[in-house]
Amino acid sequence: LVYDLRPPLLDEHGLLGAIRHLSGTLGGATLTLDAPATLPPLPAAVEVAIYRIAAEAVQNVAKHAGASACTIQVTLGEAALTLRVADDGVGLPSDHAAGVGLLSMRERAAELGGQLIVEPAAGGGTCVIATIPLLSAERRASERVSE
């Protein structure tokens, strides 16, 4: 139950370290992380959402993509944190209906005022992009605590 609330990897290694640990779930595909060397302190809700979205996206790569490579990019802007997970796999079929994993990723982003986009990756494969606004996430988290 505690793991469901906040993954221990976030406390042990921080967001970027926890994302690096996802490479063990990819099977034969190579994981590349493109991110700043460090991140400033982020709202806990943002860390959990970004980590969970990354974990689900990487799990989808391992289960469905047939990819040889997966790139995770984390970008910190002035007002938002963006996660981009792209693979070189088979891509989504044109008649693909969103499964539970994609729906849960969208819900996690939306809960914090963000959005999730799933699109074809350049050169083949799939790209998942989650953008979480930092100020909105802090405000929403503090509103939940005060309720």
Short mmCIF file of C-alpha atoms in Angstrom, two decimals:
data_model
loop_
_atom_site.label_atom_id
_atom_site.label_comp_id
_atom_site.label_asym_id
_atom_site.label_seq_id
_atom_site.Cartn_x
_atom_site.Cartn_y
_atom_site.Cartn_z
CA LEU A 1 0.00 0.00 0.00
CA VAL A 2 2.78 2.46 0.88
CA TYR A 3 4.51 1.74 -2.45
CA ASP A 4 1.30 2.72 -4.23
CA LEU A 5 1.35 6.14 -2.55
CA ARG A 6 4.98 7.08 -3.15
CA PRO A 7 7.51 4.69 -4.66
CA PRO A 8 10.48 4.24 -2.27
CA LEU A 9 12.85 4.69 -5.24
CA LEU A 10 11.91 8.38 -5.31
CA ASP A 11 13.09 8.86 -1.73
CA GLU A 12 16.16 6.66 -2.20
CA HIS A 13 17.38 8.01 -5.56
CA GLY A 14 15.33 11.08 -6.47
CA LEU A 15 13.22 11.36 -9.61
CA LEU A 16 16.04 10.98 -12.13
CA GLY A 17 17.63 8.06 -10.28
CA ALA A 18 14.26 6.32 -10.02
CA ILE A 19 13.74 6.78 -13.77
CA ARG A 20 17.22 5.33 -14.43
CA HIS A 21 16.16 2.20 -12.53
CA LEU A 22 13.44 1.62 -15.14
CA SER A 23 16.10 0.34 -17.54
CA GLY A 24 15.90 -3.01 -15.75
CA THR A 25 12.30 -3.42 -16.91
CA LEU A 26 13.02 -3.04 -20.63
CA GLY A 27 14.20 -6.54 -21.41
CA GLY A 28 16.55 -6.34 -24.40
CA ALA A 29 15.94 -2.70 -25.33
CA THR A 30 18.50 -0.03 -24.49
CA LEU A 31 17.36 2.89 -22.33
CA THR A 32 18.86 6.35 -22.78
CA LEU A 33 18.05 9.11 -20.29
CA ASP A 34 18.39 12.68 -21.52
CA ALA A 35 17.95 14.94 -18.50
CA PRO A 36 19.64 17.67 -16.50
CA ALA A 37 22.34 16.44 -14.10
CA THR A 38 20.07 17.39 -11.20
CA LEU A 39 16.60 18.76 -10.65
CA PRO A 40 15.58 21.32 -8.06
CA PRO A 41 13.13 20.20 -5.38
CA LEU A 42 9.80 19.44 -7.04
CA PRO A 43 6.33 19.03 -5.56
CA ALA A 44 5.93 15.42 -4.39
CA ALA A 45 2.81 15.01 -6.53
CA VAL A 46 4.78 15.96 -9.65
CA GLU A 47 7.56 13.48 -8.86
CA VAL A 48 5.10 10.65 -8.29
CA ALA A 49 3.08 11.43 -11.43
CA ILE A 50 6.14 11.76 -13.69
CA TYR A 51 7.70 8.57 -12.30
CA ARG A 52 4.46 6.57 -12.64
CA ILE A 53 3.90 7.83 -16.19
CA ALA A 54 7.50 6.98 -17.12
CA ALA A 55 7.16 3.50 -15.56
CA GLU A 56 3.93 2.78 -17.44
CA ALA A 57 5.34 4.07 -20.73
CA VAL A 58 8.49 1.95 -20.33
CA GLN A 59 6.37 -1.08 -19.43
CA ASN A 60 4.36 -0.52 -22.62
CA VAL A 61 7.60 -0.37 -24.62
CA ALA A 62 8.74 -3.68 -23.09
CA LYS A 63 5.38 -5.42 -23.62
CA HIS A 64 4.16 -4.10 -26.96
CA ALA A 65 6.74 -2.15 -28.97
CA GLY A 66 9.31 -4.74 -30.01
CA ALA A 67 11.78 -1.88 -29.66
CA SER A 68 15.56 -2.03 -29.58
CA ALA A 69 15.88 1.44 -28.02
CA CYS A 70 13.91 3.71 -25.73
CA THR A 71 14.78 7.31 -24.91
CA ILE A 72 13.44 9.14 -21.88
CA GLN A 73 13.83 12.89 -21.93
CA VAL A 74 13.09 15.06 -18.90
CA THR A 75 12.94 18.82 -19.47
CA LEU A 76 12.41 21.40 -16.76
CA GLY A 77 10.95 24.65 -17.98
CA GLU A 78 10.12 27.73 -15.99
CA ALA A 79 6.51 26.67 -15.47
CA ALA A 80 6.35 22.96 -16.32
CA LEU A 81 8.15 19.63 -16.25
CA THR A 82 7.98 17.61 -19.46
CA LEU A 83 8.59 13.89 -19.80
CA ARG A 84 9.07 12.38 -23.25
CA VAL A 85 9.35 8.60 -23.71
CA ALA A 86 10.06 7.52 -27.30
CA ASP A 87 10.85 4.11 -28.74
CA ASP A 88 11.87 2.73 -32.12
CA GLY A 89 9.36 -0.10 -32.08
CA VAL A 90 6.39 -1.04 -34.23
CA GLY A 91 4.24 1.94 -33.21
CA LEU A 92 0.55 1.96 -32.40
CA PRO A 93 -1.83 0.30 -34.82
CA SER A 94 -4.21 2.75 -36.51
CA ASP A 95 -7.22 1.06 -34.88
CA HIS A 96 -5.64 1.12 -31.41
CA ALA A 97 -8.02 1.83 -28.54
CA ALA A 98 -6.49 3.34 -25.41
CA GLY A 99 -5.98 0.68 -22.76
CA VAL A 100 -5.95 1.04 -19.00
CA GLY A 101 -2.27 2.05 -18.99
CA LEU A 102 -2.73 4.97 -21.38
CA LEU A 103 -5.87 6.07 -19.58
CA SER A 104 -4.13 6.01 -16.19
CA MET A 105 -1.21 8.05 -17.59
CA ARG A 106 -3.67 10.64 -18.94
CA GLU A 107 -5.49 10.76 -15.59
CA ARG A 108 -2.24 11.24 -13.65
CA ALA A 109 -1.29 14.19 -15.84
CA ALA A 110 -4.79 15.70 -15.78
CA GLU A 111 -5.02 15.48 -11.97
CA LEU A 112 -2.18 18.00 -11.81
CA GLY A 113 -3.49 20.23 -14.59
CA GLY A 114 -1.22 18.67 -17.19
CA GLN A 115 -1.69 16.75 -20.38
CA LEU A 116 -0.49 13.56 -22.00
CA ILE A 117 -0.03 13.13 -25.74
CA VAL A 118 0.66 9.85 -27.52
CA GLU A 119 1.87 10.15 -31.09
CA PRO A 120 4.03 8.37 -33.66
CA ALA A 121 7.75 8.86 -33.03
CA ALA A 122 9.95 10.28 -35.77
CA GLY A 123 11.33 7.35 -37.75
CA GLY A 124 8.82 4.85 -36.32
CA GLY A 125 7.75 3.78 -32.88
CA THR A 126 5.69 5.64 -30.34
CA CYS A 127 6.24 8.81 -28.34
CA VAL A 128 4.49 9.60 -25.04
CA ILE A 129 4.75 13.22 -23.89
CA ALA A 130 3.53 14.31 -20.46
CA THR A 131 3.64 17.96 -19.44
CA ILE A 132 2.89 18.88 -15.83
CA PRO A 133 2.61 22.55 -14.84
CA LEU A 134 4.59 23.12 -11.65
CA LEU A 135 2.59 25.96 -10.12
CA SER A 136 -0.75 24.31 -10.75
CA ALA A 137 0.57 21.05 -9.28
CA GLU A 138 1.74 22.77 -6.09
CA ARG A 139 -1.58 24.57 -5.74
CA ARG A 140 -3.61 21.39 -6.30
CA ALA A 141 -1.49 19.44 -3.81
CA SER A 142 -1.93 22.11 -1.12
CA GLU A 143 -5.69 22.24 -1.77
CA ARG A 144 -5.92 18.47 -1.20
CA VAL A 145 -4.08 18.79 2.11
CA SER A 146 -6.38 21.57 3.33
CA GLU A 147 -9.60 19.70 2.46
#
